[in-house]
Coordinates of C-alpha atoms in Angstrom, one line a residue:
M3 CA 0.0 0.0 0.0
Q4 CA 1.3 3.4 -1.0
I5 CA 0.1 6.6 0.8
E6 CA 0.9 10.1 -0.3
T7 CA -0.3 13.3 1.4
N8 CA 1.0 16.9 1.7
V9 CA -1.9 17.9 3.9
T10 CA -1.2 19.2 7.4
R11 CA -4.0 19.7 10.0
G12 CA -4.5 20.5 13.6
E13 CA -7.9 19.6 15.0
N14 CA -10.0 16.8 13.5
P15 CA -11.8 18.0 10.3
L16 CA -15.6 17.9 10.2
V17 CA -16.0 15.5 7.3
S18 CA -13.8 12.9 5.6
F19 CA -14.8 12.4 2.0
I20 CA -13.8 8.8 0.9
V21 CA -13.4 8.4 -2.8
P22 CA -12.7 4.9 -4.1
V23 CA -11.2 4.9 -7.6
Y24 CA -10.8 2.0 -10.0
N25 CA -10.2 2.7 -13.7
V26 CA -12.5 5.7 -13.7
P27 CA -11.9 8.3 -16.5
E28 CA -9.7 11.1 -15.2
Q29 CA -12.1 13.7 -16.4
L30 CA -14.8 12.3 -14.1
L31 CA -12.5 12.0 -11.2
R32 CA -11.5 15.6 -11.7
L33 CA -15.2 16.7 -11.7
C34 CA -15.7 14.6 -8.5
M35 CA -12.8 16.3 -6.7
E36 CA -13.9 19.8 -7.8
S37 CA -17.4 19.2 -6.5
I38 CA -16.0 18.4 -3.1
I39 CA -13.6 21.3 -3.0
R40 CA -16.4 23.7 -4.0
L41 CA -18.3 22.8 -0.8
P42 CA -18.6 25.6 1.9
L43 CA -15.9 24.0 4.0
K44 CA -12.5 25.4 5.1
E45 CA -9.5 23.2 4.2
S46 CA -9.2 22.5 7.9
E47 CA -12.8 21.2 8.0
R48 CA -12.5 18.7 5.2
E49 CA -10.4 15.6 4.5
I50 CA -10.4 14.0 1.0
I51 CA -9.1 10.5 0.9
V52 CA -8.7 9.0 -2.6
V53 CA -8.3 5.3 -2.5
D54 CA -6.9 4.0 -5.8
D55 CA -7.9 0.3 -5.7
G56 CA -5.2 -0.9 -8.2
S57 CA -6.3 1.0 -11.3
D58 CA -4.5 -0.2 -14.4
I59 CA -3.2 3.3 -14.9
P60 CA -3.0 5.6 -11.8
P61 CA -4.9 8.9 -12.3
T62 CA -1.6 10.9 -12.0
S63 CA -2.7 14.1 -13.6
V64 CA -5.7 14.5 -11.3
I65 CA -3.7 13.5 -8.2
S66 CA -1.0 16.0 -9.0
R67 CA -3.6 18.7 -9.6
F68 CA -5.0 18.2 -6.1
V69 CA -2.0 16.9 -4.3
N70 CA -2.0 19.6 -1.6
Q71 CA -5.6 18.9 -0.7
I72 CA -5.9 15.2 -0.6
T73 CA -4.6 12.0 0.9
Y74 CA -3.9 9.5 -2.0
I75 CA -3.7 5.8 -1.2
R76 CA -2.8 3.3 -3.8
Q77 CA -3.4 -0.4 -3.0
S78 CA -3.8 -3.8 -4.8
N79 CA -7.2 -4.3 -6.3
G80 CA -9.6 -5.7 -3.7
G81 CA -12.9 -4.3 -4.8
L82 CA -15.2 -1.4 -3.7
S83 CA -15.7 -2.8 -0.2
V84 CA -12.0 -3.1 0.5
A85 CA -11.4 0.4 -0.9
R86 CA -14.1 1.9 1.3
N87 CA -12.8 0.0 4.4
T88 CA -9.3 1.5 3.7
G89 CA -10.8 4.9 3.6
I90 CA -12.6 4.4 6.9
D91 CA -9.4 3.1 8.5
H92 CA -7.5 6.3 7.5
A93 CA -10.2 8.9 8.1
S94 CA -9.7 11.3 10.9
A95 CA -12.9 13.4 10.7
N96 CA -15.9 13.3 13.0
Y97 CA -18.2 12.4 10.0
L98 CA -17.7 10.3 6.9
Q99 CA -19.1 10.7 3.4
F100 CA -18.6 8.2 0.6
V101 CA -18.4 9.6 -3.0
D102 CA -18.0 7.3 -5.9
A103 CA -15.2 8.6 -8.2
D104 CA -17.6 9.0 -11.2
D105 CA -20.2 10.9 -9.2
E106 CA -20.4 14.4 -7.8
L107 CA -21.7 16.2 -4.8
I108 CA -24.0 19.1 -5.5
P109 CA -22.5 22.1 -3.6
R110 CA -25.6 24.3 -3.1
S111 CA -27.7 21.4 -1.9
Y112 CA -24.9 19.7 0.1
A113 CA -24.4 23.0 1.9
H114 CA -27.7 22.4 3.6
C115 CA -26.6 19.0 4.9
L116 CA -23.5 20.6 6.3
E117 CA -25.7 23.2 8.1
I118 CA -27.6 20.4 9.7
L119 CA -24.3 18.9 10.9
R120 CA -23.3 22.1 12.5
V121 CA -26.6 23.1 14.0
E122 CA -28.2 19.7 15.0
A123 CA -25.0 17.5 15.4
P124 CA -26.9 14.3 14.5
D125 CA -25.4 10.9 14.1
V126 CA -26.6 10.7 10.5
V127 CA -27.9 13.0 7.8
M128 CA -29.8 11.2 5.0
F129 CA -30.3 13.2 1.8
G130 CA -31.6 12.7 -1.7
L131 CA -29.7 11.4 -4.8
T132 CA -30.4 12.5 -8.4
H133 CA -29.4 11.5 -11.9
S134 CA -29.3 15.1 -13.0
A135 CA -26.1 17.1 -12.7
E136 CA -28.1 20.3 -12.3
P137 CA -31.3 19.4 -10.5
T138 CA -34.0 22.0 -9.8
Y139 CA -32.8 23.9 -6.8
S140 CA -35.0 25.2 -4.0
K141 CA -34.2 26.7 -0.6
D142 CA -37.5 25.2 0.8
F143 CA -36.0 22.1 2.2
H144 CA -38.1 19.7 4.3
D145 CA -36.2 18.1 7.2
T146 CA -37.4 15.4 9.5
A147 CA -35.6 14.4 12.7
F148 CA -35.9 10.9 14.2
E149 CA -34.7 9.9 17.6
S150 CA -32.8 6.9 16.3
G151 CA -32.0 4.9 13.2
T152 CA -34.3 2.3 14.5
A153 CA -37.2 4.8 14.6
L154 CA -36.5 5.7 11.0
M155 CA -36.4 2.1 9.9
L156 CA -39.7 1.4 11.6
Q157 CA -41.5 4.3 9.7
Q158 CA -40.0 4.4 6.2
N159 CA -37.9 2.6 3.7
L160 CA -34.1 3.3 3.5
R161 CA -32.0 4.4 0.6
G162 CA -29.7 1.5 0.2
S163 CA -26.7 3.4 -1.2
A164 CA -24.2 4.3 1.5
C165 CA -23.4 7.5 -0.6
G166 CA -26.7 8.9 0.5
Y167 CA -25.6 9.5 4.1
I168 CA -23.2 11.6 6.1
F169 CA -22.6 9.7 9.3
M170 CA -20.4 9.8 12.4
K171 CA -17.2 7.8 12.1
S172 CA -17.8 6.4 15.6
L173 CA -20.7 4.3 14.2
T174 CA -18.2 2.2 12.1
E175 CA -16.2 1.2 15.2
E176 CA -17.2 -2.5 14.7
L177 CA -18.7 -2.2 11.2
R178 CA -17.1 -2.6 7.8
F179 CA -18.1 -3.5 4.3
T180 CA -18.0 -7.2 3.3
P181 CA -15.4 -7.7 0.6
G182 CA -16.1 -9.5 -2.7
I183 CA -19.9 -9.1 -2.9
Y184 CA -22.5 -7.2 -4.8
H185 CA -25.1 -5.1 -2.9
E186 CA -22.5 -4.4 -0.2
D187 CA -24.4 -1.3 0.7
E188 CA -27.6 -3.3 1.5
Q189 CA -25.7 -5.1 4.1
F190 CA -23.8 -2.1 5.5
T191 CA -26.5 0.6 5.7
P192 CA -29.2 -1.1 7.9
L193 CA -26.5 -2.1 10.4
L194 CA -25.1 1.4 10.4
L195 CA -28.6 2.9 11.1
L196 CA -29.4 0.4 13.9
K197 CA -26.4 1.9 15.8
A198 CA -27.4 5.5 15.2
R199 CA -29.2 7.8 17.6
K200 CA -30.5 11.1 16.2
I201 CA -31.0 11.1 12.4
V202 CA -32.1 14.0 10.2
V203 CA -33.7 13.2 6.9
T204 CA -33.7 16.0 4.3
D205 CA -35.3 16.0 0.9
T206 CA -32.5 18.1 -0.7
K207 CA -30.9 16.3 -3.6
A208 CA -27.2 16.6 -2.7
Y209 CA -25.6 13.8 -4.7
F210 CA -25.3 13.4 -8.4
Y211 CA -25.3 9.7 -9.3
R212 CA -23.9 9.4 -12.9
K213 CA -25.0 6.4 -15.0
R214 CA -22.2 5.0 -17.1
E215 CA -22.7 2.2 -19.7
D216 CA -19.3 0.7 -18.8
S217 CA -19.8 0.7 -15.0
I218 CA -20.1 -2.5 -13.0
T219 CA -23.6 -1.7 -12.0
T220 CA -24.9 -1.8 -15.6
R221 CA -23.6 -5.3 -16.5
T222 CA -26.4 -7.5 -17.7
D223 CA -24.7 -10.8 -18.6
K224 CA -26.1 -13.9 -17.1
K225 CA -23.2 -14.7 -14.8
T226 CA -23.2 -11.2 -13.3
T227 CA -27.0 -11.2 -12.9
L228 CA -27.0 -14.5 -11.1
R229 CA -24.2 -13.5 -8.8
R230 CA -26.0 -10.2 -7.9
I231 CA -29.2 -12.2 -7.2
N232 CA -27.3 -14.7 -5.0
D233 CA -25.4 -12.1 -3.1
K234 CA -28.7 -10.2 -2.3
K235 CA -30.2 -13.5 -1.1
N236 CA -27.3 -14.1 1.3
I237 CA -27.6 -10.6 2.7
I238 CA -31.3 -11.1 3.3
L239 CA -30.6 -14.4 5.1
K240 CA -27.8 -12.8 7.3
H241 CA -30.1 -9.9 8.2
N242 CA -32.9 -12.3 9.0
D243 CA -30.6 -14.3 11.3
L244 CA -29.4 -11.2 13.0
S245 CA -33.0 -10.0 13.6
K246 CA -33.7 -13.1 15.6
T247 CA -31.0 -12.1 18.1
L248 CA -32.4 -8.6 18.6
D249 CA -35.0 -7.2 21.0
N250 CA -37.7 -4.9 19.9
P251 CA -37.8 -2.3 18.5
Q252 CA -34.6 -3.1 16.7
K253 CA -35.9 -6.5 15.8
S254 CA -39.0 -5.1 14.2
A255 CA -37.0 -2.5 12.4
L256 CA -34.6 -5.0 10.8
E257 CA -37.6 -7.3 10.0
R258 CA -39.1 -4.5 8.0
R259 CA -35.8 -4.1 6.0
V260 CA -35.6 -7.9 5.4
A261 CA -39.2 -7.9 4.0
Q262 CA -38.4 -4.9 1.7
L263 CA -35.2 -6.6 0.5
T264 CA -37.0 -9.8 -0.1
M265 CA -39.6 -8.0 -2.2
D266 CA -36.7 -6.4 -4.2
Y267 CA -35.0 -9.8 -4.6
L268 CA -38.1 -11.4 -6.0
Y269 CA -38.7 -8.5 -8.3
E270 CA -35.1 -8.7 -9.6
I271 CA -35.5 -12.4 -10.4
M272 CA -38.7 -11.7 -12.3
K273 CA -37.4 -8.7 -14.2
K274 CA -33.9 -9.9 -15.0
T275 CA -34.0 -13.7 -15.4
K276 CA -37.5 -14.2 -17.0
D277 CA -37.2 -17.7 -15.6
T278 CA -40.3 -19.1 -13.8
T279 CA -38.6 -22.3 -12.7
F280 CA -35.7 -20.4 -11.1
L281 CA -38.2 -18.1 -9.4
E282 CA -40.2 -21.0 -7.9
T283 CA -37.0 -22.6 -6.6
Q284 CA -36.1 -19.4 -4.8
V285 CA -39.6 -19.0 -3.5
A286 CA -39.3 -22.4 -2.0
D287 CA -36.0 -21.5 -0.4
L288 CA -37.5 -18.4 1.1
R289 CA -40.4 -20.3 2.4
R290 CA -38.1 -22.7 4.3
E291 CA -36.5 -19.7 5.9
G292 CA -39.8 -18.3 7.0
L293 CA -39.4 -15.4 4.6
F294 CA -42.3 -16.3 2.3
P295 CA -45.1 -15.4 1.9
L296 CA -44.1 -11.8 2.6
P297 CA -45.4 -10.8 6.0
D298 CA -48.8 -9.0 6.1
R299 CA -47.6 -5.6 7.2
R300 CA -48.8 -2.2 6.1
Y301 CA -45.3 -0.9 5.1
T302 CA -46.1 0.9 1.8
W303 CA -48.8 0.6 -0.9
K304 CA -46.2 -0.9 -3.3
Y305 CA -45.2 -3.5 -0.7
N306 CA -48.8 -4.4 0.0
W307 CA -49.7 -4.7 -3.7
F308 CA -46.6 -6.8 -4.4
R309 CA -47.2 -9.1 -1.4
R310 CA -50.7 -9.9 -2.6
M311 CA -49.7 -10.3 -6.2
T312 CA -46.9 -12.8 -5.4
N313 CA -48.7 -14.9 -2.8
T314 CA -49.9 -17.4 -5.5
K315 CA -48.0 -19.1 -8.3
L316 CA -50.5 -17.7 -10.8
G317 CA -49.9 -14.2 -9.5
R318 CA -46.2 -14.6 -9.8
R319 CA -46.5 -15.8 -13.4
L320 CA -48.8 -12.9 -14.3
L321 CA -46.3 -10.5 -12.8
I322 CA -43.4 -12.0 -14.8
N323 CA -45.5 -11.5 -18.0
L324 CA -46.3 -7.9 -17.0
L325 CA -42.6 -7.1 -16.5
H326 CA -41.6 -8.2 -20.0

């Protein structure tokens, strides 16, 4: 592992921005860096950690451009989870923010999230993501405070992406991403929130998530699709096992997330495999684990509709046909 930094600091910064990089076009990485630097933060208040996870060609021109403002870590390729874990290990700020190297923070909107940190000092700020580089901007933000992550999970669905949160580093004391799996955020985020106390949810769209045709999340080959589906199933099973060891209200909160992920899992099978035999095999597996039929809970109208639709084999077949 190679670490380079010319940054000197006194007190701990407010936010450490962790930017994993792997074969990302340098132009996109430059835009990502510029979006962070444009935030209303003094240099002493921010820490930018770029973790180069074994890129074939190091992004030297970008690193040299920002060399006095970042910590650059180059390591052997281990995947996104390993790169994020490295960033956590080296972060010194009170709060952490993950930013994928081909995405950007939206400075005017993110400024509101920073204001929440300074005024409210919550454990977590949850904000909106957008696929628009210049979303419609409004100063009329709607913020909602929850007494804990558990309270949030009991009342509404989560955003799975870990990039949609600013959170206290102390919450990661015994928490890391699992290497080598897809949907790593779906495993990490609920566990993070179960540990959190005060949370503020704001509807400001502060993160620009860029869709790229050559990114790992857009691969549609059969091998990748099946691996994604299997990894999500394993995460569901692990969360389900953990929920059995918890007391209420954390137990109920994680059960809700398990039900939501199970719905997403079944939908993904229907949408991406078009295979009724495979679907019925997975339904049988879920039934043996006590995860099917989906529990009769009034979580959301979408969940209730999907639950009723998939309770029967005929309903599942009809839904597959509707999705294609």
